[in-house]
mmCIF file of C-alpha atoms in Angstrom:
data_model
loop_
_atom_site.group_PDB
_atom_site.id
_atom_site.type_symbol
_atom_site.label_atom_id
_atom_site.label_comp_id
_atom_site.label_asym_id
_atom_site.label_seq_id
_atom_site.Cartn_x
_atom_site.Cartn_y
_atom_site.Cartn_z
ATOM 1 C CA MET A 1 15.533 -18.914 -26.834
ATOM 2 C CA SER A 2 14.846 -15.426 -26.086
ATOM 3 C CA LEU A 3 17.319 -13.354 -24.928
ATOM 4 C CA ARG A 4 17.638 -12.563 -21.056
ATOM 5 C CA THR A 5 17.026 -8.729 -19.922
ATOM 6 C CA VAL A 6 19.389 -8.250 -17.108
ATOM 7 C CA VAL A 7 17.104 -5.865 -14.576
ATOM 8 C CA PRO A 8 19.064 -3.931 -12.179
ATOM 9 C CA ILE A 9 17.904 -4.435 -8.152
ATOM 10 C CA PRO A 10 18.110 -1.056 -6.553
ATOM 11 C CA PRO A 11 20.790 -0.615 -3.702
ATOM 12 C CA ALA A 12 17.967 0.500 -1.328
ATOM 13 C CA LEU A 13 16.441 -3.603 -2.099
ATOM 14 C CA SER A 14 19.685 -5.160 -1.176
ATOM 15 C CA VAL A 15 20.297 -3.103 2.157
ATOM 16 C CA ARG A 16 16.908 -3.781 3.256
ATOM 17 C CA TYR A 17 16.822 -7.232 3.095
ATOM 18 C CA GLY A 18 20.170 -8.401 3.326
ATOM 19 C CA HIS A 19 20.004 -9.159 6.791
ATOM 20 C CA SER A 20 18.264 -12.078 6.727
ATOM 21 C CA SER A 21 18.189 -15.635 5.502
ATOM 22 C CA ALA A 22 14.820 -15.243 3.376
ATOM 23 C CA GLY A 23 15.760 -11.380 2.178
ATOM 24 C CA ARG A 24 18.961 -12.962 0.939
ATOM 25 C CA ALA A 25 17.239 -15.530 -0.721
ATOM 26 C CA TRP A 26 14.463 -13.582 -2.599
ATOM 27 C CA LEU A 27 17.042 -11.105 -3.610
ATOM 28 C CA ALA A 28 19.132 -13.937 -5.210
ATOM 29 C CA SER A 29 15.921 -14.898 -7.172
ATOM 30 C CA LEU A 30 14.671 -11.883 -8.017
ATOM 31 C CA PRO A 31 16.624 -11.686 -11.122
ATOM 32 C CA ASP A 32 15.426 -15.060 -12.256
ATOM 33 C CA LEU A 33 11.608 -13.962 -11.365
ATOM 34 C CA VAL A 34 11.973 -10.542 -13.370
ATOM 35 C CA GLN A 35 12.996 -12.557 -16.642
ATOM 36 C CA GLY A 36 10.188 -15.528 -16.186
ATOM 37 C CA ARG A 37 7.383 -13.099 -15.637
ATOM 38 C CA LEU A 38 8.686 -10.860 -18.713
ATOM 39 C CA GLU A 39 8.777 -13.669 -20.669
ATOM 40 C CA HIS A 40 5.420 -15.510 -19.563
ATOM 41 C CA TRP A 41 3.613 -12.254 -19.548
ATOM 42 C CA GLU A 42 5.335 -11.507 -22.925
ATOM 43 C CA LEU A 43 6.833 -8.307 -21.648
ATOM 44 C CA ALA A 44 9.313 -5.918 -22.964
ATOM 45 C CA VAL A 45 11.371 -3.962 -19.930
ATOM 46 C CA ASP A 46 10.653 -0.137 -20.267
ATOM 47 C CA LEU A 47 14.157 1.255 -18.803
ATOM 48 C CA ALA A 48 16.825 3.693 -20.170
ATOM 49 C CA PRO A 49 20.628 2.323 -20.495
ATOM 50 C CA GLY A 50 21.568 2.635 -16.893
ATOM 51 C CA ALA A 51 18.534 3.567 -14.909
ATOM 52 C CA LEU A 52 16.827 1.883 -12.221
ATOM 53 C CA PRO A 53 13.797 0.407 -11.666
ATOM 54 C CA TRP A 54 11.456 2.022 -9.121
ATOM 55 C CA HIS A 55 10.989 -0.026 -5.651
ATOM 56 C CA GLY A 56 8.903 0.682 -2.434
ATOM 57 C CA HIS A 57 9.622 -0.015 0.626
ATOM 58 C CA GLY A 58 8.557 -4.421 0.070
ATOM 59 C CA GLY A 59 9.448 -4.636 -3.905
ATOM 60 C CA VAL A 60 10.937 -4.076 -7.103
ATOM 61 C CA VAL A 61 8.383 -2.055 -9.965
ATOM 62 C CA VAL A 62 9.775 -2.760 -13.205
ATOM 63 C CA PRO A 63 8.562 -0.875 -16.238
ATOM 64 C CA VAL A 64 7.415 -2.476 -19.074
ATOM 65 C CA LEU A 65 5.586 -2.638 -22.293
ATOM 66 C CA ARG A 66 2.935 -5.128 -23.430
ATOM 67 C CA THR A 67 2.967 -6.499 -27.012
ATOM 68 C CA ASP A 68 0.359 -4.108 -28.275
ATOM 69 C CA GLY A 69 2.944 -1.048 -26.836
ATOM 70 C CA THR A 70 0.962 -0.098 -23.623
ATOM 71 C CA PRO A 71 2.637 0.601 -21.083
ATOM 72 C CA ALA A 72 2.455 -1.174 -18.159
ATOM 73 C CA ALA A 73 4.191 -1.931 -14.246
ATOM 74 C CA LEU A 74 5.538 -5.330 -13.320
ATOM 75 C CA LYS A 75 5.757 -5.636 -9.656
ATOM 76 C CA ILE A 76 7.213 -8.390 -7.701
ATOM 77 C CA ALA A 77 6.798 -7.703 -3.947
ATOM 78 C CA PHE A 78 8.926 -9.740 -0.994
ATOM 79 C CA PRO A 79 6.565 -12.843 0.238
ATOM 80 C CA HIS A 80 4.774 -11.795 2.877
ATOM 81 C CA ASP A 81 0.992 -11.520 4.157
ATOM 82 C CA GLU A 82 0.212 -8.149 2.831
ATOM 83 C CA ALA A 83 1.835 -8.412 -0.413
ATOM 84 C CA ARG A 84 -0.341 -11.644 -0.881
ATOM 85 C CA VAL A 85 -3.807 -10.236 -0.617
ATOM 86 C CA GLU A 86 -2.761 -7.616 -2.558
ATOM 87 C CA ARG A 87 -3.581 -8.663 -5.960
ATOM 88 C CA HIS A 88 -7.378 -9.433 -4.175
ATOM 89 C CA ALA A 89 -8.055 -6.467 -3.120
ATOM 90 C CA LEU A 90 -6.603 -4.707 -6.620
ATOM 91 C CA ALA A 91 -8.754 -7.079 -8.349
ATOM 92 C CA LEU A 92 -11.908 -6.105 -6.382
ATOM 93 C CA TRP A 93 -11.617 -2.624 -7.342
ATOM 94 C CA GLY A 94 -10.983 -3.216 -10.330
ATOM 95 C CA GLY A 95 -9.325 -0.155 -11.610
ATOM 96 C CA TYR A 96 -11.738 1.888 -9.226
ATOM 97 C CA GLY A 97 -9.916 4.246 -7.492
ATOM 98 C CA ALA A 98 -7.017 2.041 -7.595
ATOM 99 C CA VAL A 99 -3.862 1.049 -10.121
ATOM 100 C CA ARG A 100 -5.979 -1.251 -12.262
ATOM 101 C CA LEU A 101 -4.262 -4.976 -11.913
ATOM 102 C CA LEU A 102 -4.084 -6.178 -15.380
ATOM 103 C CA GLU A 103 -2.027 -10.019 -14.670
ATOM 104 C CA SER A 104 -0.564 -11.569 -11.707
ATOM 105 C CA ASP A 105 0.712 -14.606 -9.831
ATOM 106 C CA ALA A 106 0.288 -16.289 -6.145
ATOM 107 C CA GLY A 107 3.288 -18.155 -6.654
ATOM 108 C CA THR A 108 5.852 -15.034 -6.926
ATOM 109 C CA CYS A 109 3.948 -12.099 -5.362
ATOM 110 C CA ALA A 110 4.092 -10.788 -8.785
ATOM 111 C CA MET A 111 1.433 -8.423 -10.502
ATOM 112 C CA LEU A 112 1.378 -6.589 -13.659
ATOM 113 C CA LEU A 113 -0.094 -3.215 -13.281
ATOM 114 C CA GLU A 114 -1.090 -0.061 -15.141
ATOM 115 C CA ARG A 115 1.657 2.555 -15.702
ATOM 116 C CA LEU A 116 1.199 5.289 -12.864
ATOM 117 C CA ASP A 117 3.582 8.398 -12.939
ATOM 118 C CA GLY A 118 5.849 7.721 -10.248
ATOM 119 C CA GLY A 119 6.995 10.603 -10.434
ATOM 120 C CA CYS A 120 4.249 12.875 -9.479
ATOM 121 C CA SER A 121 2.379 11.971 -6.430
ATOM 122 C CA LEU A 122 0.032 13.308 -3.959
ATOM 123 C CA GLN A 123 2.595 14.377 -2.000
ATOM 124 C CA GLY A 124 3.694 17.299 -4.038
ATOM 125 C CA VAL A 125 0.074 18.572 -4.534
ATOM 126 C CA PRO A 126 -1.054 21.923 -2.688
ATOM 127 C CA LEU A 127 -2.439 19.995 0.527
ATOM 128 C CA ASP A 128 -5.984 21.869 0.645
ATOM 129 C CA GLU A 129 -6.017 20.070 -3.401
ATOM 130 C CA ALA A 130 -4.956 16.822 -1.812
ATOM 131 C CA ALA A 131 -6.969 16.161 0.949
ATOM 132 C CA GLY A 132 -10.079 16.353 -1.670
ATOM 133 C CA ILE A 133 -8.499 14.134 -4.203
ATOM 134 C CA TRP A 134 -7.312 11.997 -1.009
ATOM 135 C CA GLY A 135 -11.288 11.805 0.156
ATOM 136 C CA GLY A 136 -12.883 11.407 -3.284
ATOM 137 C CA LEU A 137 -10.447 8.178 -3.502
ATOM 138 C CA VAL A 138 -11.115 6.643 0.173
ATOM 139 C CA ARG A 139 -15.022 6.853 -1.126
ATOM 140 C CA GLN A 140 -13.929 4.993 -4.145
ATOM 141 C CA LEU A 141 -12.576 2.548 -2.245
ATOM 142 C CA SER A 142 -14.776 1.488 0.329
ATOM 143 C CA LEU A 143 -16.533 -1.436 -1.072
ATOM 144 C CA VAL A 144 -19.266 -3.064 0.748
ATOM 145 C CA PRO A 145 -18.164 -6.888 1.177
ATOM 146 C CA ASP A 146 -19.912 -9.234 -1.198
ATOM 147 C CA THR A 147 -20.119 -12.896 -1.977
ATOM 148 C CA ARG A 148 -16.791 -12.946 -4.524
ATOM 149 C CA PRO A 149 -13.704 -15.287 -2.822
ATOM 150 C CA GLN A 150 -11.490 -12.245 -2.512
ATOM 151 C CA TRP A 151 -13.096 -11.401 0.691
ATOM 152 C CA GLN A 152 -12.372 -14.622 2.255
ATOM 153 C CA GLU A 153 -8.585 -13.502 1.629
ATOM 154 C CA PHE A 154 -8.607 -10.308 4.421
ATOM 155 C CA ASN A 155 -7.917 -9.949 7.818
ATOM 156 C CA HIS A 156 -10.512 -7.658 10.108
ATOM 157 C CA VAL A 157 -9.267 -4.346 11.455
ATOM 158 C CA ALA A 158 -11.166 -5.834 14.686
ATOM 159 C CA ALA A 159 -8.455 -8.215 15.174
ATOM 160 C CA LEU A 160 -5.988 -5.549 14.477
ATOM 161 C CA ALA A 161 -7.463 -3.815 17.205
ATOM 162 C CA GLU A 162 -7.687 -6.830 19.783
ATOM 163 C CA GLN A 163 -4.047 -7.262 19.143
ATOM 164 C CA TRP A 164 -3.028 -3.780 19.928
ATOM 165 C CA SER A 165 -4.873 -3.900 22.814
ATOM 166 C CA ASP A 166 -2.468 -6.755 24.435
ATOM 167 C CA ASP A 167 0.098 -4.972 22.699
ATOM 168 C CA LEU A 168 -0.093 -1.483 23.681
ATOM 169 C CA PRO A 169 0.797 -1.794 27.653
ATOM 170 C CA ALA A 170 3.848 -3.473 27.633
ATOM 171 C CA GLU A 171 5.426 -1.120 24.142
ATOM 172 C CA TRP A 172 4.413 1.940 25.777
ATOM 173 C CA GLU A 173 7.255 0.391 28.904
ATOM 174 C CA GLN A 174 9.555 -0.282 26.618
ATOM 175 C CA GLN A 175 9.736 3.199 24.502
ATOM 176 C CA GLY A 176 10.158 4.718 28.365
ATOM 177 C CA ARG A 177 6.129 6.082 28.819
ATOM 178 C CA PRO A 178 6.871 8.835 26.123
ATOM 179 C CA PHE A 179 3.474 9.813 25.950
ATOM 180 C CA PRO A 180 0.804 10.376 29.427
ATOM 181 C CA ARG A 181 -0.765 7.471 30.776
ATOM 182 C CA TRP A 182 -4.194 8.914 30.419
ATOM 183 C CA LEU A 183 -3.476 8.508 26.436
ATOM 184 C CA LEU A 184 -2.934 5.417 26.593
ATOM 185 C CA GLU A 185 -5.903 4.385 29.027
ATOM 186 C CA ALA A 186 -8.567 6.499 25.834
ATOM 187 C CA ALA A 187 -6.385 4.672 23.507
ATOM 188 C CA LEU A 188 -7.147 0.816 25.160
ATOM 189 C CA GLU A 189 -10.803 2.042 25.503
ATOM 190 C CA VAL A 190 -11.170 2.383 21.623
ATOM 191 C CA CYS A 191 -9.212 -0.627 20.547
ATOM 192 C CA GLN A 192 -11.084 -2.825 23.206
ATOM 193 C CA THR A 193 -14.538 -1.250 22.196
ATOM 194 C CA ARG A 194 -13.778 -1.589 18.893
ATOM 195 C CA GLY A 195 -12.249 -5.483 19.479
ATOM 196 C CA ALA A 196 -15.792 -6.378 20.816
ATOM 197 C CA VAL A 197 -18.005 -3.809 18.690
ATOM 198 C CA GLY A 198 -16.299 -4.018 15.354
ATOM 199 C CA ARG A 199 -16.748 -7.297 14.733
ATOM 200 C CA ARG A 200 -20.855 -6.857 14.182
ATOM 201 C CA SER A 201 -20.301 -3.887 12.439
ATOM 202 C CA GLY A 202 -22.784 -3.260 9.214
ATOM 203 C CA HIS A 203 -20.150 -0.404 8.158
ATOM 204 C CA ASP A 204 -17.576 -2.886 7.236
ATOM 205 C CA VAL A 205 -15.762 -1.744 4.155
ATOM 206 C CA LEU A 206 -12.215 -2.847 2.414
ATOM 207 C CA VAL A 207 -9.330 -0.353 3.571
ATOM 208 C CA HIS A 208 -7.056 0.468 2.087
ATOM 209 C CA THR A 209 -4.782 1.101 6.023
ATOM 210 C CA ASP A 210 -1.887 2.523 4.407
ATOM 211 C CA PHE A 211 -2.917 5.860 2.082
ATOM 212 C CA HIS A 212 -0.573 8.369 2.321
ATOM 213 C CA PHE A 213 0.282 11.107 -0.242
ATOM 214 C CA LEU A 214 2.843 9.235 -1.598
ATOM 215 C CA ASN A 215 0.467 5.908 -1.821
ATOM 216 C CA ILE A 216 -1.274 8.288 -4.807
ATOM 217 C CA LEU A 217 0.252 8.498 -7.859
ATOM 218 C CA ALA A 218 -1.263 10.389 -11.289
ATOM 219 C CA ARG A 219 -2.565 8.098 -13.680
ATOM 220 C CA LEU A 220 -1.304 8.716 -17.364
ATOM 221 C CA GLN A 221 -4.500 9.289 -18.829
ATOM 222 C CA GLY A 222 -5.586 12.243 -15.623
ATOM 223 C CA GLY A 223 -6.739 11.737 -12.191
ATOM 224 C CA PHE A 224 -4.912 9.729 -9.114
ATOM 225 C CA ALA A 225 -5.655 6.063 -8.372
ATOM 226 C CA ALA A 226 -3.879 4.040 -5.471
ATOM 227 C CA ILE A 227 -1.300 1.454 -5.049
ATOM 228 C CA ASP A 228 0.136 -0.416 -1.989
ATOM 229 C CA PRO A 229 -3.114 -0.790 -0.198
ATOM 230 C CA GLN A 230 -2.413 -3.252 2.427
ATOM 231 C CA PRO A 231 -5.763 -4.154 2.662
ATOM 232 C CA MET A 232 -8.036 -5.306 5.882
ATOM 233 C CA ILE A 233 -11.867 -5.447 6.313
ATOM 234 C CA GLY A 234 -12.951 -2.346 8.735
ATOM 235 C CA GLU A 235 -14.522 1.092 9.137
ATOM 236 C CA ALA A 236 -13.482 3.387 6.401
ATOM 237 C CA GLU A 237 -12.502 5.844 8.981
ATOM 238 C CA PHE A 238 -9.534 3.573 9.811
ATOM 239 C CA ALA A 239 -7.716 4.731 6.398
ATOM 240 C CA VAL A 240 -7.588 8.382 7.772
ATOM 241 C CA ALA A 241 -4.775 8.052 10.378
ATOM 242 C CA PRO A 242 -1.527 7.962 7.530
ATOM 243 C CA LEU A 243 -3.440 11.237 6.192
ATOM 244 C CA LEU A 244 -2.917 13.089 9.509
ATOM 245 C CA TRP A 245 0.855 11.531 10.536
ATOM 246 C CA ASN A 246 2.045 12.661 6.525
ATOM 247 C CA ARG A 247 3.378 16.368 6.004
ATOM 248 C CA LEU A 248 3.049 17.486 9.162
ATOM 249 C CA ASP A 249 5.806 20.492 8.152
ATOM 250 C CA ASP A 250 2.960 21.656 5.906
ATOM 251 C CA LEU A 251 1.240 22.199 9.236
ATOM 252 C CA SER A 252 0.737 25.687 10.805
ATOM 253 C CA ARG A 253 2.831 26.400 13.438
ATOM 254 C CA ALA A 254 0.256 28.397 15.286
ATOM 255 C CA ASP A 255 -2.481 25.644 15.538
ATOM 256 C CA PRO A 256 -1.636 22.605 14.059
ATOM 257 C CA ALA A 257 -4.509 21.065 15.992
ATOM 258 C CA ALA A 258 -6.531 23.102 13.879
ATOM 259 C CA GLY A 259 -5.124 21.760 10.625
ATOM 260 C CA LEU A 260 -5.165 18.224 11.723
ATOM 261 C CA ARG A 261 -8.930 18.611 12.106
ATOM 262 C CA GLN A 262 -9.433 20.709 8.587
ATOM 263 C CA ARG A 263 -8.069 17.302 6.897
ATOM 264 C CA CYS A 264 -11.003 15.342 8.669
ATOM 265 C CA THR A 265 -13.322 17.465 6.789
#
């Protein structure tokens, strides 16, 4: 019998998922899930004594070593739709522009991933340089659909646009009409157009829909890779929004709109 490895649960995850019965059940099962994957994939925990594993909004990431000493990362996510399809996107990318998937287990939402430098994201890179790296990665990630079965697992941006067409007016009212009506109507026009036309688009690619600077980490061998893709099928431009609404403090106070336009070029 192998010695059980105790991996502490980050307090932030306990706070986030402790408010629902499903979340509490997942938190209670997490030590066994981690132990099961450590044993099945023959991994050794690579944490300093007393150190906490990494975590994101939706899961825990444990630094590990494979039997040959190669550093890797064991990620176990709270089961939800985005987590269930993440492995399919990473498999399609094959490490090209995104973190490399080494192993996965659908039943536990567990993945063994290439180890990245969790302390070095694109958030800390000067904005002009970061935007260029971001653009290069978008081009790498924008795969055109093919016959591989993973493509059947993703939702389409057009369906999301149709949903927003239904939801935005009510949400605008509930939030106390936080912006002018003309802006709401412009957004609805875009959603309605993309919902109808997007399904017939000849420009569909695989889209990382949460592609902000903190979701781009440095590779140990150099360069950067995307993580946490929340993948969908649609136009590549759909990935631009997170680039615009992050690092707003870096924009010029004199002309912030010009700074946003510059990020898009």
